[in-house]
């Protein structure tokens, strides 16, 4: 007789419903009647917010494509000196938060920055009226900064796609005397289009959800509208409506990406060991390729990191304070808690699917992963709605029994941030543990049942030792992502509570980048860990 797995069924469906609750809460609140604040926004500034968002996303995607696509083709199809180091270095900008790059570039390119001061000294210009210089604090400047940070999404996916293309097709193109440009335009690019489309959609979603960079550049987008509506007007209803609009945009982006490749099927044989059909660049072409790739690394990572290092060294005494140490501990506690809960949830929903095996058991897995596509600012509003309702219920219940008001137990404590981080990054843990469980032979499950093991014993004594590495990686990735998360932390942090991300944001927003440099470097170092893991996995594949 088949075991009912009541505990796993109840836990899997219950936890997945809890994680999808913030998204449902946004739409439930958004369909309510419009209030004066939302009507005022719709009649005045919403068109500007929407237009800015469209142009910001479009500009960032195009620039990221311009930066990442040539670099991906060069690293996949050309032989270059130092290519082993370069192919890893091109991924490093992902570890640099966009708002930190924005602060540094503004410091360099602003009117009072070193670059414009140097130009005025050299050419004898006296004021801004004597010359023209592009305004870094603009929508175009924000697009450039975000593209420098996000182009590795396109680079990674496009490079992998180029390396998986059929050797015979590339050799046939050479026999037909196709130039490298013709080979790229007529063979490599069309075959890599699905991967490029995925990379572009990732860049678009990250741009749509960015708050730190656009806030500093004074570009009003839908994300800043959510933030301002909640903190400025204290209006959760209007914030939920704007959040619902953003969720619909994200849904359209994902649907458009999938629709664009719905009928495309690729049957290719990737590079085999010993096959080297790459081009040998010489002369000016070699130096141009090296200059392009190393220039990206220098502009997006090396020079900003050197600037942060300079500030951290000279202002170490002012930066190493009790506040910095306390906020580091805050980030550590919150991130560790989120990682622990995310791994536990991922184990439950994945193990339930393995035990039952029916297609319906995939629903909790997919539902629990939805939060990863939701911007942090939008997710914060979704988390606030049910937690605020839970606080009201708890206080009403306590008063009815004469216990007094316990206060904001859920929405006013670390519970809100931890819950948001788990909703946001559970997909990372679920994917890691899902791939680890898939490598465990089903015969071990049958042998365990034959020996009389219950499902909990099977998990503890058979599966956990085998998937321990996958669990550790899942927890590490969730921990790192939680350490870097800014948007949700800004909206959900309790009073007098800061994380490293909000600490850096507050200093940099006050034009005190020198004091923000030390915690910013710590965030960058933490962000390097998953990049090293991703690059090592790519090297093992190819």
Short mmCIF file of C-alpha atoms in Angstrom, two decimals, residues 321-333 483 496-503 506-507:
data_model
loop_
_atom_site.label_atom_id
_atom_site.label_comp_id
_atom_site.label_asym_id
_atom_site.label_seq_id
_atom_site.Cartn_x
_atom_site.Cartn_y
_atom_site.Cartn_z
CA UNK A 321 33.06 51.93 13.86
CA UNK A 322 30.74 50.14 16.23
CA UNK A 323 27.88 50.92 13.84
CA UNK A 324 29.68 49.18 10.99
CA UNK A 325 30.32 46.13 13.15
CA UNK A 326 26.73 46.05 14.42
CA UNK A 327 25.25 46.38 10.93
CA UNK A 328 27.57 43.63 9.69
CA UNK A 329 26.20 41.40 12.45
CA UNK A 330 22.65 42.40 11.46
CA UNK A 331 23.31 41.37 7.87
CA UNK A 332 24.93 38.14 9.02
CA UNK A 333 22.01 37.16 11.24
CA UNK A 483 23.63 40.12 2.07
CA UNK A 496 17.11 51.74 14.04
CA UNK A 497 18.00 48.61 12.07
CA UNK A 498 20.43 48.65 9.14
CA UNK A 499 22.05 46.04 6.96
CA UNK A 500 25.34 46.49 5.14
CA UNK A 501 23.47 47.24 1.90
CA UNK A 502 21.31 49.97 3.47
CA UNK A 503 24.34 51.28 5.39
CA UNK A 506 22.68 55.82 3.20
CA UNK A 507 26.29 57.02 3.20
#
